[in-house]
Each structure stands twice: as C-alpha cells, then as structure tokens.
Short mmCIF file of C-alpha atoms and ligand atoms in Angstrom, two decimals:
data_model
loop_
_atom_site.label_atom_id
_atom_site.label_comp_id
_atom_site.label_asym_id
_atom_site.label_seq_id
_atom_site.Cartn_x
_atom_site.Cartn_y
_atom_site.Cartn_z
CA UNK C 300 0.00 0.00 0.00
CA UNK C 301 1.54 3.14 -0.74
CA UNK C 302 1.79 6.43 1.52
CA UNK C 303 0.58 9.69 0.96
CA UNK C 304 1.94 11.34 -1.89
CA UNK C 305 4.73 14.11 -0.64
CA UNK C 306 4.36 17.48 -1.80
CA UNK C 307 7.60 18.68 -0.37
CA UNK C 308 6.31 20.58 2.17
CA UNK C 309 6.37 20.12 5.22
CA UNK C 310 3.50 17.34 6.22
CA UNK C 311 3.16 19.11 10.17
CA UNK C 312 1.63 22.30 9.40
CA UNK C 313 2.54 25.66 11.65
CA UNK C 314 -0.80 25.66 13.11
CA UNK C 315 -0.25 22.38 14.95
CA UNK C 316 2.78 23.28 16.73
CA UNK C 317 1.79 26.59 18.03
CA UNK C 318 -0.56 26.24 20.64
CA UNK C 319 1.89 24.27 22.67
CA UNK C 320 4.87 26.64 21.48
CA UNK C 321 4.41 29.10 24.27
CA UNK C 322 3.89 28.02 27.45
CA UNK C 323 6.61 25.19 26.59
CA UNK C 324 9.00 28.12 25.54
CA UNK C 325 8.67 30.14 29.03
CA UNK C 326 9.07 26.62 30.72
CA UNK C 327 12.80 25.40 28.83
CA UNK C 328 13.52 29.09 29.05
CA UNK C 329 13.41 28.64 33.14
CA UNK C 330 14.91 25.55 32.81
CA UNK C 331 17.64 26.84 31.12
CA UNK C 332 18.25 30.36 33.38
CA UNK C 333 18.47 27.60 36.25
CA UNK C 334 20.81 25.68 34.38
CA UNK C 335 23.01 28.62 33.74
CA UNK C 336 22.59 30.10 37.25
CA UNK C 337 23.62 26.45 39.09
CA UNK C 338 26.72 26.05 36.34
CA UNK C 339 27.69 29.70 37.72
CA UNK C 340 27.19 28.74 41.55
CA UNK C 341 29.52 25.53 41.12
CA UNK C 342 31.71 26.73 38.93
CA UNK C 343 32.24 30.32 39.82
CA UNK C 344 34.22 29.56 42.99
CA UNK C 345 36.55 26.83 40.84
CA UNK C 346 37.66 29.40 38.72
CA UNK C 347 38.64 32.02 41.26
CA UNK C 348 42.54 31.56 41.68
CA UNK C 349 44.35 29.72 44.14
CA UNK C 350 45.80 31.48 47.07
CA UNK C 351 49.40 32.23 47.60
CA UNK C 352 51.32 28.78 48.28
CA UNK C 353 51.21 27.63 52.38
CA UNK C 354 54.78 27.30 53.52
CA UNK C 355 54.35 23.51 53.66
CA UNK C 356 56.69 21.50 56.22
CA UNK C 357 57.52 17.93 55.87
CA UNK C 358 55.22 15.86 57.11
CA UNK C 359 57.39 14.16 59.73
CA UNK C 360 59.58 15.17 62.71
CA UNK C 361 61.38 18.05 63.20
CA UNK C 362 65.64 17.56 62.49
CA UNK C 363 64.89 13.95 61.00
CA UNK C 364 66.14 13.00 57.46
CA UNK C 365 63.83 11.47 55.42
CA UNK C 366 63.84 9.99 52.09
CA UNK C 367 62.23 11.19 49.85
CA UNK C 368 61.07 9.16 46.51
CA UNK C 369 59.41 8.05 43.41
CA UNK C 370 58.90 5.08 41.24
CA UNK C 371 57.89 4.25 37.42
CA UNK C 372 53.80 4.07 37.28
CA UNK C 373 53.55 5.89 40.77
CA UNK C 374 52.19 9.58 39.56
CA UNK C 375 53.87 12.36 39.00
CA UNK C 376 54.88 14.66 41.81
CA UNK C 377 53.63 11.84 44.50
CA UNK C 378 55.76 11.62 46.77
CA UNK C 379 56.45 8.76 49.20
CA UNK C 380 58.38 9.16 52.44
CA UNK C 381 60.53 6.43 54.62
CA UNK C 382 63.05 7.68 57.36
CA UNK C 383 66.18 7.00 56.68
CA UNK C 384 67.04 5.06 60.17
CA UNK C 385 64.63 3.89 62.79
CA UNK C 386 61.78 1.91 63.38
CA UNK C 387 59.42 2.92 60.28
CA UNK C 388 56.04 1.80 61.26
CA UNK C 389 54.13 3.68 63.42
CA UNK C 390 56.57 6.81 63.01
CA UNK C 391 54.40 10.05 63.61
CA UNK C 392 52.71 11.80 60.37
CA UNK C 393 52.24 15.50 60.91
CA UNK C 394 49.91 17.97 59.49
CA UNK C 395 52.27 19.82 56.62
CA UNK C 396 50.35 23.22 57.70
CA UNK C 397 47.50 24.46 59.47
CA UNK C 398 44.15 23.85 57.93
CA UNK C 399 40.57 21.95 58.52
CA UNK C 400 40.70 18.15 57.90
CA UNK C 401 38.42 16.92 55.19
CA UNK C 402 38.37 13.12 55.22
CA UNK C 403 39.97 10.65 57.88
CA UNK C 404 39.06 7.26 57.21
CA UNK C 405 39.39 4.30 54.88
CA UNK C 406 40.07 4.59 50.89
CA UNK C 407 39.83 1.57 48.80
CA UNK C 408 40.83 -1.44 51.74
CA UNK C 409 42.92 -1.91 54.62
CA UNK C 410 44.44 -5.23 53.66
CA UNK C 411 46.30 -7.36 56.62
CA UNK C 412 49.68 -5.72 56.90
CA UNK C 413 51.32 -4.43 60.07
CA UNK C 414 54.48 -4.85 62.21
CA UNK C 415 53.33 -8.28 63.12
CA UNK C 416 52.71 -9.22 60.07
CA UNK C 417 54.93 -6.84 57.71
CA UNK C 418 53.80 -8.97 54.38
CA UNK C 419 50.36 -9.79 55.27
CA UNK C 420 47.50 -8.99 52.26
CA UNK C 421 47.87 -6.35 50.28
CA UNK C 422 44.98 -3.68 50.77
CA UNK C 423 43.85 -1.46 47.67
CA UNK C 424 43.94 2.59 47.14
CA UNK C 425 45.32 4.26 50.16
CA UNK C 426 44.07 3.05 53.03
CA UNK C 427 44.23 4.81 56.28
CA UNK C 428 44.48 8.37 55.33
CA UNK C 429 43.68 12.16 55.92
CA UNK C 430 43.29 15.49 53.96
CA UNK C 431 43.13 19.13 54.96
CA UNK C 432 42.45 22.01 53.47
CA UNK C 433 44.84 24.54 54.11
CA UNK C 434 42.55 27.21 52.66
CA UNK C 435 43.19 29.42 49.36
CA UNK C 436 42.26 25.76 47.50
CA UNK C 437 45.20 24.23 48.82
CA UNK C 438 45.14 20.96 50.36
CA UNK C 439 47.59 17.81 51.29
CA UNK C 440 47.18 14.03 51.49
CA UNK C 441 48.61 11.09 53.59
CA UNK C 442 48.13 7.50 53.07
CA UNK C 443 48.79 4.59 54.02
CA UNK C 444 48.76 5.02 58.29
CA UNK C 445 48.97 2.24 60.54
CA UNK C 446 45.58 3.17 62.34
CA UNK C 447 43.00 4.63 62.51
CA UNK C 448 43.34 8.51 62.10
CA UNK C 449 44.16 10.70 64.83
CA UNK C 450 41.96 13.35 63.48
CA UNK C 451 38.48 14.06 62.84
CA UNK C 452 36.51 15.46 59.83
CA UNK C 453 36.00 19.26 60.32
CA UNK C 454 38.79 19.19 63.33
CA UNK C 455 41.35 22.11 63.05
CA UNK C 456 44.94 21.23 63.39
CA UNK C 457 47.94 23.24 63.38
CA UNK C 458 51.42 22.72 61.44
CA UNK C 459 52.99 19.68 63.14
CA UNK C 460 50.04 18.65 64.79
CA UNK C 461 50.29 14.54 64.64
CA UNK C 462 47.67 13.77 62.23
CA UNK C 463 48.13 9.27 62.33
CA UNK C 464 50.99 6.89 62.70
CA UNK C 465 53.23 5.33 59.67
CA UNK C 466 51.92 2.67 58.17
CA UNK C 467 51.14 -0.05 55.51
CA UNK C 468 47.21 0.10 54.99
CA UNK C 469 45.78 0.06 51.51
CA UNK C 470 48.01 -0.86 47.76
CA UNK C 471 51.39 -0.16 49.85
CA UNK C 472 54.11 -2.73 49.49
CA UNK C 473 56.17 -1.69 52.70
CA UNK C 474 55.34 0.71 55.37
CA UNK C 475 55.95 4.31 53.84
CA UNK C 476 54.18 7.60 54.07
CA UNK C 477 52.17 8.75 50.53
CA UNK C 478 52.15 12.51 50.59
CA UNK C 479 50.78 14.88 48.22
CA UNK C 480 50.05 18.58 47.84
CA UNK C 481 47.34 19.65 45.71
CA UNK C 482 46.32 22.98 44.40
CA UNK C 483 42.60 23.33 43.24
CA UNK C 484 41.85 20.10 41.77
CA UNK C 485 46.03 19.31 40.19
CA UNK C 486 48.67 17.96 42.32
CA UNK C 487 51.40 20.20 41.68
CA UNK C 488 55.14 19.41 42.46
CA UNK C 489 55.43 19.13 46.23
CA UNK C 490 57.38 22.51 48.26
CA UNK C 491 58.91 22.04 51.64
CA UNK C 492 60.13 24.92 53.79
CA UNK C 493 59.60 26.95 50.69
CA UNK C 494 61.72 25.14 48.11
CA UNK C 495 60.70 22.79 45.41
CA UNK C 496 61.08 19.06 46.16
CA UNK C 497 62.34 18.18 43.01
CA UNK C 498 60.15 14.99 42.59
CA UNK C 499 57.90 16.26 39.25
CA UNK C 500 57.97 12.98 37.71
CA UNK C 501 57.30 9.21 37.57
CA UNK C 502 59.09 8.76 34.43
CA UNK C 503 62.06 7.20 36.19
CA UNK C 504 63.06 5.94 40.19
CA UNK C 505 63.78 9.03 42.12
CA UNK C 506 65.36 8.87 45.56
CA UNK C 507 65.96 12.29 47.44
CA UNK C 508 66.99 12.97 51.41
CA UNK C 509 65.73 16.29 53.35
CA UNK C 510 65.91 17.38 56.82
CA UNK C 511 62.30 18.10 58.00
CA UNK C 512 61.74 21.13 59.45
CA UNK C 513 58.63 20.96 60.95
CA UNK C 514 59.52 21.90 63.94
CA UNK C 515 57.57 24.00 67.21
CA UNK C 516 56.48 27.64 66.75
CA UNK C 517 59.33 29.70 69.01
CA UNK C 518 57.50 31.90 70.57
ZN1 ZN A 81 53.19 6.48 47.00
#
C-alpha cells in the first residue's frame, strides 16, 4: 500500500505546533536560566585563583632525614616518604600546615599488613588516610597510616600537629608515608620549607633525602 503522496512541504503544518509553542518556551527558558545560574554557583568559585602557596613542612619530625622518593607508574609529583634510620612503622605523620581536615578514614581497603605481620594482604587505594584544606584551595594528602586517624573530619589542626601513625594500609608494598600537595583540583610538584622538592615525575626511580623542618612555633 503506498503512503501519501509528498508534496515537499512540510507534512506538520505551523498551526499544529503553536498552541503548545508558548507556554513550553517560558518553561525550557526557566529551565535553562536555572541551568546557567547552578553552572555559575559551582563553577564560579573553581575558577577564582588559588591562594598564595602555604609554607608547607615535611610531614614528619622536626631535624629527621627522610627519604624522599618516586617510582615508574607511581604519579607524577607523589611523593612517598621512609626515614632513613629507625623503626618505620608507626613513626608520627604531621599535618604539613595548618588547615581543617576533610576526610579521615578508609580509601579503597585496609588489607592485613602491620608490624606483626609486615607482608600480610595487600589492601587497595590508600588506606588509612587524611586530607586538609589549608585554605586558598590548597590541600595535602597522607596515606597509608597504621591506624585509625588521629583526626576528625571538620577538626582544626595546626602545622605539626600529629595527624596518624606510619603505616602499611591500603596498595602499599612496605610501610611508607604517601604525601601529596594539591592545588585546586592538580597535584602540583610538592614545596617544603619553601623550596621545590624536586620529585615532578614518575618517568624514572627518584630517591631524594631532606631534613624536615617541621619543627615548634618559638614563641
Ligand atoms: Zn606512594
């Protein structure tokens, strides 16, 4: 059976669409002036620029030397932290600067592996860990602790406050601190005491040393 013949005009005629036309027009019109005004809410604030840089500390003791280092696949400007003599687990982790802590808990698993058992199963992601937000859209990580955190969401610390304990928690094949410093939503190459760490890569094995000095305010 065939269809209607075509005329080349248009088969819906103008008529049919109009009555509809308005009252659908003012409605996607407010749907679309909310659409624009929640984009500009969320992303209003990420494009302000970031703050001046915190002077960052290392996020261990005060007068230890710690290695500092980087591996092929890790990510670039991650940094993970071992002392360089010592007992390693359960050294303390310190808050690089003042801020508000974000998240202390559990990413990915914990796995099995501790001083008792240094080899036990291997967790996944970080494990223990903690973030603050040093303001100005800066903010550091640390993964991998022993424990539990010693910190709360929404708790204020100050630079060198002990945030956890050393650990092996989560995708970590011996106990070691990950550490990373993040401005806006990019990592950025990790500064300590004001200078560059030199770690901006994970193209090759990178091991540094540094004397932390996160030490007490004098006042
Ligand atoms: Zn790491």
């Amino acid at each position: 059976m065939l269809g209607p013949v075509t005329t080349g005009r248009p088969t819906r005629a103008r008529s049919h669409r109009h009555p509809r036309s308005r009252a659908i027009r003012v409605l996607l019109a407010l749907v679309a002036a909310a659409a624009v005004l929640g984009v500009a809410v969320v992303a209003v604030p990420m494009l302000r620029p970031a703050g001046p840089r915190p002077l960052f500390q290392m996020p261990v003791t005060c007068g230890e030397t710690w290695q500092l280092s980087t591996y092929p696949g890790h990510d670039d400007y991650d940094v993970d932290f071992f002392p360089t003599e010592g007992e390693t687990w359960g050294r303390p982790v310190l808050a690089s600067y003042a801020g508000t802590v974000t998240v202390a808990g559990i990413n990915g698993s914990l796995g099995g592996r501790n001083p008792e058992n240094p080899d036990g199963p291997r967790g996944r992601g970080g494990g223990y860990w903690v973030k603050i937000d040093h303001g100005g859209k800066w903010e550091t990580q640390y993964l991998h602790m022993l424990e539990p955190p010693l910190v709360t969401v929404g708790q204020k610390v100050a630079q060198g406050d002990q945030i956890g304990r050393l650990g092996s928690t989560g995708n970590s094949g011996a106990p070691h601190l990950h550490y990373e410093q993040r401005r806006g939503w990019e990592k950025v190459e990790t500064h300590f005491d004001g200078a560059p760490s030199g770690i901006t890569t994970d193209e090759r094995e990178q091991i540094l040393r540094r004397v932390s000095n996160n030490c007490p305010a004098v006042s």
